[in-house]
Short mmCIF file of C-alpha atoms in Angstrom, two decimals:
data_model
loop_
_atom_site.label_atom_id
_atom_site.label_comp_id
_atom_site.label_asym_id
_atom_site.label_seq_id
_atom_site.Cartn_x
_atom_site.Cartn_y
_atom_site.Cartn_z
CA THR A 95 0.00 0.00 0.00
CA THR A 96 1.37 3.38 -1.03
CA SER A 97 0.44 6.49 0.88
CA LEU A 98 1.50 10.11 0.84
CA GLU A 99 0.74 12.67 3.50
CA PHE A 100 1.50 16.39 3.29
CA ASP A 101 0.48 19.75 4.71
CA ALA A 102 -0.42 22.81 2.66
CA LEU A 103 -0.52 26.43 3.75
CA SER A 104 -2.02 29.33 1.84
CA SER A 105 -2.12 33.00 2.70
CA GLY A 106 -3.86 35.79 0.84
CA ASN A 107 -5.61 33.49 -1.62
CA PRO A 108 -9.38 34.02 -1.29
CA ILE A 109 -10.19 30.99 -3.51
CA PHE A 110 -7.73 28.53 -1.92
CA PRO A 111 -10.44 26.15 -0.63
CA GLN A 112 -11.98 25.84 -4.10
CA THR A 113 -8.53 25.42 -5.68
CA LEU A 114 -7.67 22.69 -3.17
CA LYS A 115 -10.97 20.95 -3.87
CA ASN A 116 -10.32 20.94 -7.62
CA THR A 117 -6.74 19.75 -7.15
CA ILE A 118 -7.83 16.79 -5.02
CA LYS A 119 -10.43 15.87 -7.62
CA ASN A 120 -7.87 15.98 -10.45
CA ILE A 121 -5.39 13.83 -8.50
CA GLU A 122 -8.03 11.18 -7.84
CA GLU A 123 -9.16 11.11 -11.48
CA GLN A 124 -5.63 10.88 -12.90
CA THR A 125 -4.05 8.45 -10.42
CA GLY A 126 -6.92 6.44 -9.01
CA LEU A 127 -5.76 7.29 -5.49
CA VAL A 128 -8.24 8.01 -2.76
CA SER A 129 -7.71 11.33 -0.99
CA GLU A 130 -8.51 12.14 2.62
CA LEU A 131 -8.64 15.76 3.77
CA ARG A 132 -8.14 15.54 7.51
CA HIS A 133 -8.14 19.17 8.58
CA LEU A 134 -9.03 22.43 6.90
CA ARG A 135 -8.64 25.47 9.06
CA GLY A 136 -10.34 28.51 7.63
CA GLY A 137 -13.48 28.51 5.57
CA MET A 138 -14.81 28.14 2.05
CA TRP A 139 -15.74 31.79 1.84
CA ASN A 140 -15.65 31.79 -1.94
CA ASP A 141 -18.63 29.43 -2.10
CA LYS A 142 -20.62 31.52 0.37
CA PHE A 143 -19.79 35.02 -0.83
CA VAL A 144 -22.54 36.70 -2.83
CA GLU A 145 -21.38 39.87 -4.51
CA ASN A 146 -23.64 42.92 -4.06
CA PHE A 147 -25.93 40.91 -1.82
CA GLN A 148 -29.23 42.61 -1.02
CA PRO A 149 -31.24 41.11 1.85
CA SER A 150 -34.91 40.49 1.13
CA GLN A 151 -35.79 41.76 4.61
CA PHE A 152 -34.10 43.94 7.18
CA PHE A 153 -34.96 43.49 10.85
CA LYS A 154 -34.52 46.15 13.50
CA PRO A 155 -34.30 45.49 17.25
CA THR A 156 -37.82 46.87 17.63
CA ASP A 157 -39.12 44.12 15.33
CA TYR A 158 -38.45 41.54 18.03
CA ASN A 159 -40.46 40.90 21.16
CA GLN A 160 -38.32 42.36 23.92
CA THR A 161 -40.79 41.83 26.76
CA SER A 162 -38.87 39.08 28.56
CA SER A 163 -35.45 40.70 28.15
CA LEU A 164 -36.77 44.05 29.34
CA ALA A 165 -38.39 42.39 32.35
CA GLN A 166 -35.08 40.70 33.19
CA TRP A 167 -33.28 44.04 32.85
CA TYR A 168 -35.49 45.62 35.51
CA LEU A 169 -35.58 42.50 37.68
CA GLN A 170 -31.82 42.22 38.24
CA GLN A 171 -30.46 43.57 41.51
CA PRO A 172 -26.64 43.82 41.73
CA LEU A 173 -25.62 43.23 45.32
CA GLY A 174 -21.88 42.75 45.05
CA HIS A 175 -18.73 42.98 42.97
CA HIS A 176 -16.76 39.80 42.29
CA ASN A 177 -13.17 39.85 41.03
CA ILE A 178 -11.00 36.86 40.14
CA PHE A 179 -7.26 37.42 39.75
CA GLN A 180 -4.78 34.84 38.51
CA HIS A 181 -1.02 35.20 38.80
CA GLU A 182 2.09 33.30 37.84
CA VAL A 183 5.37 33.67 39.70
CA GLU A 184 8.26 33.83 37.26
CA ASP A 185 11.85 32.91 38.07
CA THR A 186 12.72 34.59 41.33
CA GLU A 187 15.11 34.04 44.20
CA GLU A 188 12.38 34.83 46.68
CA ASN A 189 11.19 31.76 48.57
CA ILE A 190 7.41 31.74 48.42
CA THR A 191 5.62 29.86 51.18
CA GLY A 192 2.10 29.68 52.47
CA GLU A 193 3.11 31.73 55.48
CA SER A 194 4.67 34.45 53.31
CA LEU A 195 1.49 34.64 51.24
CA LYS A 196 -0.59 34.94 54.41
CA ASN A 197 1.62 37.79 55.59
CA THR A 198 1.34 39.45 52.20
CA LEU A 199 -2.43 39.18 52.29
CA SER A 200 -2.55 40.67 55.81
CA SER A 201 -0.27 43.52 54.70
CA VAL A 202 -2.49 44.33 51.70
CA LEU A 203 -5.59 44.42 53.88
CA SER A 204 -3.79 46.73 56.29
CA LYS A 205 -2.76 49.09 53.48
CA LEU A 206 -6.38 49.28 52.40
CA ASN A 207 -7.40 50.13 55.99
CA LEU A 208 -9.34 46.92 56.39
CA SER A 209 -9.64 45.07 59.69
CA PRO A 210 -10.71 41.51 58.92
CA SER A 211 -12.54 39.70 61.68
CA ASN A 212 -10.31 36.68 61.08
CA VAL A 213 -7.75 35.26 58.66
CA LYS A 214 -8.12 31.53 58.18
CA THR A 215 -5.48 29.33 56.60
CA GLY A 216 -5.11 25.70 55.62
CA ASN A 217 -2.53 23.48 53.95
CA SER A 218 -3.61 19.99 54.84
CA ILE A 219 -4.26 18.90 51.23
CA GLY A 220 -1.44 18.51 48.72
CA GLU A 221 1.40 20.98 48.42
CA GLY A 222 -0.72 24.12 48.16
CA TYR A 223 -2.08 26.65 50.57
CA VAL A 224 -5.32 28.53 51.09
CA ALA A 225 -5.99 31.67 53.10
CA SER A 226 -9.22 33.62 53.56
CA ALA A 227 -10.23 36.82 55.29
CA ASN A 228 -13.58 38.43 56.04
CA TRP A 229 -14.55 42.00 56.87
CA ASP A 230 -17.85 43.85 57.01
CA GLU A 231 -17.80 44.91 53.37
CA GLY A 232 -16.50 41.73 51.77
CA ASN A 233 -14.10 38.81 51.78
CA VAL A 234 -11.11 37.38 49.95
CA VAL A 235 -9.79 33.89 49.34
CA LEU A 236 -6.21 33.23 48.24
CA LEU A 237 -5.25 29.90 46.71
CA TRP A 238 -1.68 28.81 45.96
CA ASP A 239 -0.85 25.58 44.15
CA GLY A 240 2.44 25.16 46.01
CA ARG A 241 4.48 26.12 42.98
CA LYS A 242 3.97 29.18 40.76
CA HIS A 243 0.23 29.78 40.46
CA VAL A 244 -1.75 32.06 42.77
CA ASP A 245 -5.50 32.74 42.54
CA ILE A 246 -7.27 35.53 44.39
CA ASN A 247 -11.04 35.55 44.73
CA LEU A 248 -12.17 38.99 45.92
CA PHE A 249 -15.76 39.90 46.75
CA THR A 250 -17.11 43.22 47.98
CA TYR A 251 -20.68 44.29 48.64
CA ILE A 252 -19.92 47.72 47.21
CA GLU A 253 -19.02 47.93 43.54
CA ASN A 254 -15.61 49.54 43.44
CA ALA A 255 -13.27 48.86 40.52
CA GLU A 256 -10.62 51.16 41.99
CA PHE A 257 -10.52 49.14 45.21
CA ALA A 258 -10.01 45.92 43.22
CA ARG A 259 -7.22 47.55 41.20
CA LEU A 260 -5.40 48.76 44.33
CA PHE A 261 -5.79 45.36 45.99
CA ARG A 262 -4.09 43.66 43.09
CA GLU A 263 -1.34 46.27 42.74
CA PHE A 264 -0.48 46.12 46.44
CA PHE A 265 -0.39 42.34 46.35
CA MET A 266 1.82 42.07 43.27
CA ALA A 267 4.21 44.76 44.50
CA GLN A 268 5.19 42.67 47.53
CA ILE A 269 6.20 39.52 45.65
CA SER A 270 9.02 39.82 43.13
CA GLY A 271 8.41 38.04 39.85
CA MET A 272 4.63 38.07 40.27
CA LYS A 273 2.91 38.54 36.91
CA ALA A 274 -0.79 38.99 36.22
CA THR A 275 -2.29 36.45 33.82
CA LEU A 276 -6.04 37.02 34.22
CA HIS A 277 -8.55 39.44 35.68
CA ASP A 278 -12.22 38.61 35.49
CA GLU A 279 -14.95 40.67 37.11
CA MET A 280 -18.67 40.14 37.35
CA PRO A 281 -21.67 41.41 39.27
CA ARG A 282 -23.34 39.25 41.89
CA GLY A 283 -26.92 39.59 42.96
CA THR A 284 -30.47 38.45 42.24
CA GLY A 285 -32.83 38.46 39.28
CA ARG A 286 -30.38 36.76 36.89
CA VAL A 287 -28.06 39.70 37.25
CA VAL A 288 -25.65 40.27 34.37
CA ASN A 289 -25.07 44.02 34.60
CA PHE A 290 -23.05 46.08 37.01
CA LEU A 291 -24.85 48.71 39.04
CA ARG A 292 -23.00 51.40 37.09
CA ASP A 293 -24.61 50.17 33.87
CA LEU A 294 -28.20 50.26 35.08
#
């Protein structure tokens, strides 16, 4: 059994998919070989493109029934601000431990003039470490995988993007080699909340 496998790359050719299709067909007809196209990344835009296309109908947002979406808009009640931060520690001579992360967390809370009712820690599972703190206006959970990855889950009852920014800056400034890899924020509340209070 004879087989031949190869990869092809095309850039800037708007009819490449059609050309490839015709080439495969010609090879099969002239050689009797059976071709198998395993992966095609892109799209056959040439077959779908209609020049000077004119839609038969044009729909505006007001043409749709917006009753349920409007009801959900008014129903939602944002009650908190949730931030998730992810960090990676790059090559550094600093020895990171669970205790050092706890001290860093306590220092950040102090800089923000927060007095948590308690700071709980735990490291009984695996090589990682977890620390949490609660205060009247919110809470934070820090999770370390024991190596280079640190997650921070920050929740406040008052929506305050500046507070979240300062929290992260203060935290990163105290650990050399700490790099931000993700910041995700979302509202928390009732009524299928998807909007921040500032957007309502």
